[in-house]
Amino acid sequence: MTSPLTPLHSRYAAIRTRSVALAAPLSAEDCSAQSMPDASPTKWHLAHTTWFFETFVLEAYERDFTPFHPAFRVLFNSYYNGVGEKHPRPQRGLLTRPSLEDVLAYRVQVDERMARLLAAAPHDMVLCSLVELGLQHEQQHQELMLTDVLHLLSCNPLFPAYSPAADVVAPAAAGPLAWRSFEGGLVEVGHAGGGFAFDNEGPRHCVYLHPYALATRLVTQGEYAAFVEDGGYRNPQLWLAEGWDWCRAQGLERPLYWHPEGGGGWRTFTLAGLGLLQAELPLVHVSYYEADAYARWAGARLPTEAEWEHAATQGGADPLEQLFGAAWQWTQSSYAPYPGFRPAAGAVGEYNGKFMVNQYVLRGSSCATPPGHGRASYRNFFPASARWQFTGLRLARHLG
Amino acid sequence: MTSPLTPLHSRYAAIRTRSVALAAPLSAEDCSAQSMPDASPTKWHLAHTTWFFETFVLEAYERDFTPFHPAFRVLFNSYYNGVGEKHPRPQRGLLTRPSLEDVLAYRVQVDERMARLLAAAPHDMVLCSLVELGLQHEQQHQELMLTDVLHLLSCNPLFPAYSPAADVVAPAAAGPLAWRSFEGGLVEVGHAGGGFAFDNEGPRHCVYLHPYALATRLVTQGEYAAFVEDGGYRNPQLWLAEGWDWCRAQGLERPLYWHPEGGGGWRTFTLAGLGLLQAELPLVHVSYYEADAYARWAGARLPTEAEWEHAATQGGADPLEQLFGAAWQWTQSSYAPYPGFRPAAGAVGEYNGKFMVNQYVLRGSSCATPPGHGRASYRNFFPASARWQFTGLRLARHLG
Amino acid sequence: MTSPLTPLHSRYAAIRTRSVALAAPLSAEDCSAQSMPDASPTKWHLAHTTWFFETFVLEAYERDFTPFHPAFRVLFNSYYNGVGEKHPRPQRGLLTRPSLEDVLAYRVQVDERMARLLAAAPHDMVLCSLVELGLQHEQQHQELMLTDVLHLLSCNPLFPAYSPAADVVAPAAAGPLAWRSFEGGLVEVGHAGGGFAFDNEGPRHCVYLHPYALATRLVTQGEYAAFVEDGGYRNPQLWLAEGWDWCRAQGLERPLYWHPEGGGGWRTFTLAGLGLLQAELPLVHVSYYEADAYARWAGARLPTEAEWEHAATQGGADPLEQLFGAAWQWTQSSYAPYPGFRPAAGAVGEYNGKFMVNQYVLRGSSCATPPGHGRASYRNFFPASARWQFTGLRLARHLG
Amino acid sequence: MTSPLTPLHSRYAAIRTRSVALAAPLSAEDCSAQSMPDASPTKWHLAHTTWFFETFVLEAYERDFTPFHPAFRVLFNSYYNGVGEKHPRPQRGLLTRPSLEDVLAYRVQVDERMARLLAAAPHDMVLCSLVELGLQHEQQHQELMLTDVLHLLSCNPLFPAYSPAADVVAPAAAGPLAWRSFEGGLVEVGHAGGGFAFDNEGPRHCVYLHPYALATRLVTQGEYAAFVEDGGYRNPQLWLAEGWDWCRAQGLERPLYWHPEGGGGWRTFTLAGLGLLQAELPLVHVSYYEADAYARWAGARLPTEAEWEHAATQGGADPLEQLFGAAWQWTQSSYAPYPGFRPAAGAVGEYNGKFMVNQYVLRGSSCATPPGHGRASYRNFFPASARWQFTGLRLARHLG
């Protein structure tokens, strides 16, 4: 008779299973291709998340650690210099071996070893926190699997759907746009303790906020279409200088995955395939530059991350909609360490801190974020030019 | 009772079957990846060769022509402007759909339609010559399938073998190096009629040759290793200026697929995997620049294509070895039209003529060339920097 | 008898004269060349600063405005979309016409027209503030003239000195390194009114600072040499990920303008020519990435701009040295708008605001900054990779 | 009383003087700028041609050779690896020092030393032939000075004229287009001895020519305008594949230096400034790709270099016009060694031979070629994409 799983092991099994389930609609060929250096093959995600457990947990805890395959240490290392060499990122799509089947076998073996370990040391707090980090890490890659495969499929003139079910990761629409005011003052932000958080969410600390207002919902696709039709992509006065140069160099005239229709409307490519633009849904797939230009056109600005977090943690009569589960929301805050920030010791300390330059913080979570993964103190970050994530915006205004 | 196949149909079936057989050692993932813009996925080769028959034969001959899939006309068009749009070459590896299975079904269907057509009009000479062109075309792609998959596998740190059989496309060694002299004078070159030839092999015409000598066999890997060890890649006096710049810009120090060993020797990556350099085998995987530099180091030069062809068609007491089936042999002849050359009418006229600039002619055939495909008047051509083909050299000297 | 100059006109004359004096050691050829897209020819600086007065002042105030040359509006527009077209930045060095002589004549004519205008409307406050903006702008370009010509001369294997006087823009050394602590709390930063400031220095606003310490002087060249010799450029653990990639891609091993000597020491190229590194002088010519890596190696960090400004405005017993006149000091603050920031109306509103993305704020001023140009609220900004400015760093630490 | 100059010294003095005279309409700034890596500053040409005499003549013949400046050996070495290091070609425009004045002083000093040498050893045949090579080299650079300065001035929106005299290097028009036939057969080409020739013009050797016809004059600007207006730049069937890709990648729609006028006509930029296209003058500033496309559109082809040379040396009743002094004429011949070609020993052997790959031969001479410099066996060569030279074409046809 087997003993019941510990809660952590149950959670481990559920999250690990979900990753494989996300790959189910895809062929081995789909899982192996890489459409641009920023995106990774599904197979690579499946292997790398497993590598994380093997390298950071099993290697530290197994008595007679033997790797599944000695070459995997390099092949599936993403960016941890502390672990050693890594396969060049732009060439991940050339790894036709190991096969998808081999990678799934790798997952099964590591999962079995993890099960033994979790059963043997259920109360080891360092182990549990490493495992939880690995699970949060895997959830981040679950979102990337969806954004990366969407990009891959968008490069195919056949426009294949990831899944024909029209409601795959489609967020709900919200009510009419309203503004909610916040007094600001000296407030606290950052993870307050209680539950998991990444190192970059702390330390909790004081910030002084001037009075501001936030839109109660996100900018919609219909609102953004009005900006496009008003010549938003042809007026340099609306753009940051770098954004304008970026836009001109690539000849951009609309968000990623928008296709003009003969009659003047738009089709958008989503995980459900090519379909009519849905005006009331939140805008996604815009860069920081586009979000900033739209805000200027609308007589508003992007919020800071502290404004966003403070607002997200206030109760109130006219609550903010679409904080989570709709689209990642660009803030005007550059990704920087909080006062007193210290990365964790060892190679896992490379998780967040070394990326704190030339990236912008996004808050909330998107329709592709795994359920339960987001929280008010969460700091996502991407370069200002990134468009292939589910990125949108919420308007803000200065009061006073 | 079915009637026996015509000779052309038998030949069609045999060649078409061989293409699929060449893909047999590969997974669907292997067949879908593209390692560089110059190389194509195996799956793309399998589809494009089928597209050739569908577009240039079936579309012209079938009464109620219906394409297998309307999008394939664009997806699998290589470079025929006369046919219309084409999918961008560097993105062939992103076509995870259609799947390998779909492409194999495409082959089956086109083969059935071709069978009906060949049975119905066995004596249509225009048809027969188009079919023969399609088969020669498919044989060219059979060689490319091997060179392209070798390049793909070489990018994988696991160095997987295409086939572990050590004798996959490995040519035999030849005897000791000797020189054979030719008087030259006014000679004829070009296809003489009788049997298939590409349009670029004609018209047959007169050329005046000065007295010259050719090496009786190709340069070996061992001879080239001596060049490398003598500092051949560090001495600009041996190189064409453009070749030296190319070499320096990429930091090249050896042929493609050569790996230095700790002890001073070499391993080479071949279709059989990573193994010790075999000194007596013909050198392959060098560019025109490297072939030219080696020849200068050896006090010789590359032959012209007319010298090569004239020599290849002479009988004699000390015959030339390794003319065919070993390695394509760089000549110093730029790829240019023969006097009076006219490309065929229509889109198939784009087959050869439009590439006659900045490429160099290679003669003979390689270990990867399908049996029976080569002939003395055959003109292969690649840019001077190409290395991923089975390209080697035979030395020549001016007499006079 | 001429009336005495107004104070603004005197200031105008002095600053305008200084620009021409800075070009005096240079030939017409030196003044015309552009060594990289980020740098501009001296002649272009001399013309563009004149264009600023002609376009933003004379065009608005002269009754019968006639431009000196109609093409100059485009040729010498730097980045003002509101003014219209502009000559491509990377091609400024191809403008051998107008000649240096013509540009100097342009300056003389505009100066005469400005003199008439200032005499006629000495109390027009809008005019005076536009003129002051033009003068501050010209002072910024005076520093750029020196940094750009230093870069140009550094590209010449003859290593010509801008001026052989060894003390050209060489800052004084400071005392031994000490740390000064600041309690922080809720403080005010930003321009306090009284005297000129750029729009990006306001509005003055509250910021909450956690306790911190700053080094009393800048990092010296000798200290940085120890970092280099300790393998600082070969250890990825010290670097931001993007900085490490940048460093590797360019093969960097030392600051800009450092040249290794045979015996293990260093020579540096300065405006006085090539000379021995002066260990006690402040480090200059490092990027944000290098400044950040050094700080990590030294167990410290870069200050925020608010920390720097707050510290710079405190009196005290152990004052901070080298706040001004030594080197621009990288801060960890991304260049962003202050709360409530609004750019000025019209084309001059493009002066600062549109650059507020992917740049980092530098505080203080350098040895090349014109006397009197710096102040505590001044916000200089450059991309993280910029090295050709006089950029160094002051260490900071978190207390708490 | 001084003795009269030897004929060689007179010739030396005349040619050297002409180089300086060509720079006379230019300012020091004009002479120092480099508009693209392929072009060099006038000042560099003036110095490099002097370096040629100093390095290859004076260094070999002067007893106590002391260089004018030790750094010049590297600075003004173009591409001779046998001489040692060289300054990077794309950075020639950054050499604001030495000044133009210094370079002119360099010329004066070397000319004086050359005068002494020529007076002392007037009958040294090796010396005389090196001097003659240096003079021919200088004449080649005289043409490059004009083509390079034309390119530089064309980058300036002011479109300054090199010389306002409308007839600067403008060739005369020719008569109506006719065709002249040649029987061909076994003919001799290559330099026949008697007078100077570059090493690449020999050995004289036999070539077999098939019957062909050549146009009696060059293609005119008006004829080419008809090609442009007929959609020549939009029809891929007219182009070599590489030419079409090159054309599309750069968005080309017309020859270099052509500017469309509002009303449908053309202006062209020449050394005399911007003026109306002169329909009857020979076309210049087209690449090999454009020349080849035009010929195909016109139902003709480019001649081979042997056809051209053979025709140019035949007398006859209907002579070929514009063989020399109009435009360099693209041939379909790749630049390759003649049978038995051997470069000269030593560094001067790098003059021609090492460029014999991926370039095409041009025959004749242009309006910018110094008088007396051309001859029937002359082989000029440029890459297929070169447009900034005075390059045009003469049509050819196969007879047979």
PDB file of C-alpha atoms in Angstrom, chain C residues 269-359:
ATOM      1  CA  PHE C 269      45.211  58.261 -24.461  1.00  0.00           C
ATOM      2  CA  THR C 270      43.918  61.666 -23.365  1.00  0.00           C
ATOM      3  CA  LEU C 271      43.506  65.088 -24.905  1.00  0.00           C
ATOM      4  CA  ALA C 272      47.167  65.612 -24.060  1.00  0.00           C
ATOM      5  CA  GLY C 273      48.199  62.538 -26.064  1.00  0.00           C
ATOM      6  CA  LEU C 274      49.426  59.120 -25.042  1.00  0.00           C
ATOM      7  CA  GLY C 275      50.887  58.963 -21.534  1.00  0.00           C
ATOM      8  CA  LEU C 276      51.351  56.767 -18.521  1.00  0.00           C
ATOM      9  CA  LEU C 277      48.247  55.896 -16.550  1.00  0.00           C
ATOM     10  CA  GLN C 278      47.929  58.159 -13.547  1.00  0.00           C
ATOM     11  CA  ALA C 279      46.808  55.884 -10.796  1.00  0.00           C
ATOM     12  CA  GLU C 280      45.500  58.535  -8.435  1.00  0.00           C
ATOM     13  CA  LEU C 281      43.276  60.292 -10.980  1.00  0.00           C
ATOM     14  CA  PRO C 282      39.600  59.403 -11.281  1.00  0.00           C
ATOM     15  CA  LEU C 283      38.705  56.610 -13.665  1.00  0.00           C
ATOM     16  CA  VAL C 284      36.974  57.754 -16.858  1.00  0.00           C
ATOM     17  CA  HIS C 285      35.714  56.117 -20.062  1.00  0.00           C
ATOM     18  CA  VAL C 286      33.874  53.161 -18.585  1.00  0.00           C
ATOM     19  CA  SER C 287      30.373  52.028 -19.507  1.00  0.00           C
ATOM     20  CA  TYR C 288      27.542  51.466 -17.050  1.00  0.00           C
ATOM     21  CA  TYR C 289      28.234  47.757 -17.358  1.00  0.00           C
ATOM     22  CA  GLU C 290      31.868  48.180 -16.323  1.00  0.00           C
ATOM     23  CA  ALA C 291      30.982  50.579 -13.525  1.00  0.00           C
ATOM     24  CA  ASP C 292      28.426  48.103 -12.201  1.00  0.00           C
ATOM     25  CA  ALA C 293      30.835  45.156 -12.439  1.00  0.00           C
ATOM     26  CA  TYR C 294      33.544  47.087 -10.615  1.00  0.00           C
ATOM     27  CA  ALA C 295      31.128  48.013  -7.851  1.00  0.00           C
ATOM     28  CA  ARG C 296      30.112  44.380  -7.397  1.00  0.00           C
ATOM     29  CA  TRP C 297      33.767  43.332  -7.293  1.00  0.00           C
ATOM     30  CA  ALA C 298      34.354  45.998  -4.648  1.00  0.00           C
ATOM     31  CA  GLY C 299      31.447  44.733  -2.524  1.00  0.00           C
ATOM     32  CA  ALA C 300      29.443  47.843  -3.207  1.00  0.00           C
ATOM     33  CA  ARG C 301      26.914  49.142  -5.701  1.00  0.00           C
ATOM     34  CA  LEU C 302      26.153  52.243  -7.754  1.00  0.00           C
ATOM     35  CA  PRO C 303      24.122  54.970  -6.020  1.00  0.00           C
ATOM     36  CA  THR C 304      20.646  55.956  -7.157  1.00  0.00           C
ATOM     37  CA  GLU C 305      20.340  59.431  -8.561  1.00  0.00           C
ATOM     38  CA  ALA C 306      18.220  60.498  -5.578  1.00  0.00           C
ATOM     39  CA  GLU C 307      20.862  59.273  -3.145  1.00  0.00           C
ATOM     40  CA  TRP C 308      23.513  61.161  -5.068  1.00  0.00           C
ATOM     41  CA  GLU C 309      21.547  64.391  -5.185  1.00  0.00           C
ATOM     42  CA  HIS C 310      20.530  64.257  -1.564  1.00  0.00           C
ATOM     43  CA  ALA C 311      24.129  63.651  -0.504  1.00  0.00           C
ATOM     44  CA  ALA C 312      25.440  66.388  -2.774  1.00  0.00           C
ATOM     45  CA  THR C 313      23.212  68.970  -1.108  1.00  0.00           C
ATOM     46  CA  GLN C 314      24.086  68.136   2.490  1.00  0.00           C
ATOM     47  CA  GLY C 315      26.761  70.046   4.329  1.00  0.00           C
ATOM     48  CA  GLY C 316      28.773  68.187   6.876  1.00  0.00           C
ATOM     49  CA  ALA C 317      32.040  67.445   8.517  1.00  0.00           C
ATOM     50  CA  ASP C 318      33.447  64.945   6.006  1.00  0.00           C
ATOM     51  CA  PRO C 319      32.383  66.425   2.694  1.00  0.00           C
ATOM     52  CA  LEU C 320      32.149  64.470  -0.534  1.00  0.00           C
ATOM     53  CA  GLU C 321      34.987  65.220  -2.926  1.00  0.00           C
ATOM     54  CA  GLN C 322      34.916  65.254  -6.723  1.00  0.00           C
ATOM     55  CA  LEU C 323      31.187  65.847  -6.964  1.00  0.00           C
ATOM     56  CA  PHE C 324      31.834  68.176  -9.897  1.00  0.00           C
ATOM     57  CA  GLY C 325      34.599  68.697 -12.412  1.00  0.00           C
ATOM     58  CA  ALA C 326      36.112  65.225 -12.234  1.00  0.00           C
ATOM     59  CA  ALA C 327      33.960  62.609 -14.001  1.00  0.00           C
ATOM     60  CA  TRP C 328      30.294  62.012 -14.699  1.00  0.00           C
ATOM     61  CA  GLN C 329      29.122  59.425 -12.199  1.00  0.00           C
ATOM     62  CA  TRP C 330      26.962  56.532 -13.309  1.00  0.00           C
ATOM     63  CA  THR C 331      23.899  55.934 -11.148  1.00  0.00           C
ATOM     64  CA  GLN C 332      21.737  52.824 -11.105  1.00  0.00           C
ATOM     65  CA  SER C 333      18.737  55.005 -12.004  1.00  0.00           C
ATOM     66  CA  SER C 334      17.170  54.571 -15.383  1.00  0.00           C
ATOM     67  CA  TYR C 335      16.386  57.909 -17.000  1.00  0.00           C
ATOM     68  CA  ALA C 336      12.659  58.468 -16.379  1.00  0.00           C
ATOM     69  CA  PRO C 337      10.295  61.376 -15.923  1.00  0.00           C
ATOM     70  CA  TYR C 338       9.877  62.845 -12.453  1.00  0.00           C
ATOM     71  CA  PRO C 339       6.317  62.702 -11.075  1.00  0.00           C
ATOM     72  CA  GLY C 340       4.270  65.331 -12.865  1.00  0.00           C
ATOM     73  CA  PHE C 341       6.917  65.984 -15.548  1.00  0.00           C
ATOM     74  CA  ARG C 342       5.672  67.804 -18.637  1.00  0.00           C
ATOM     75  CA  PRO C 343       7.937  68.666 -21.551  1.00  0.00           C
ATOM     76  CA  ALA C 344       7.831  72.248 -22.866  1.00  0.00           C
ATOM     77  CA  ALA C 345       5.411  72.985 -25.712  1.00  0.00           C
ATOM     78  CA  GLY C 346       6.674  73.022 -29.298  1.00  0.00           C
ATOM     79  CA  ALA C 347       9.787  71.579 -30.818  1.00  0.00           C
ATOM     80  CA  VAL C 348      12.046  72.486 -27.859  1.00  0.00           C
ATOM     81  CA  GLY C 349       9.913  70.062 -25.888  1.00  0.00           C
ATOM     82  CA  GLU C 350      11.822  67.347 -27.710  1.00  0.00           C
ATOM     83  CA  TYR C 351      14.987  68.401 -25.873  1.00  0.00           C
ATOM     84  CA  ASN C 352      14.860  65.814 -23.103  1.00  0.00           C
ATOM     85  CA  GLY C 353      11.628  63.948 -22.626  1.00  0.00           C
ATOM     86  CA  LYS C 354      11.723  61.719 -25.673  1.00  0.00           C
ATOM     87  CA  PHE C 355      14.957  60.079 -24.568  1.00  0.00           C
ATOM     88  CA  MET C 356      13.541  58.661 -21.361  1.00  0.00           C
ATOM     89  CA  VAL C 357      14.003  54.971 -22.105  1.00  0.00           C
ATOM     90  CA  ASN C 358      16.989  52.627 -21.931  1.00  0.00           C
ATOM     91  CA  GLN C 359      19.406  55.247 -20.698  1.00  0.00           C
TER      92      GLN C 359
END
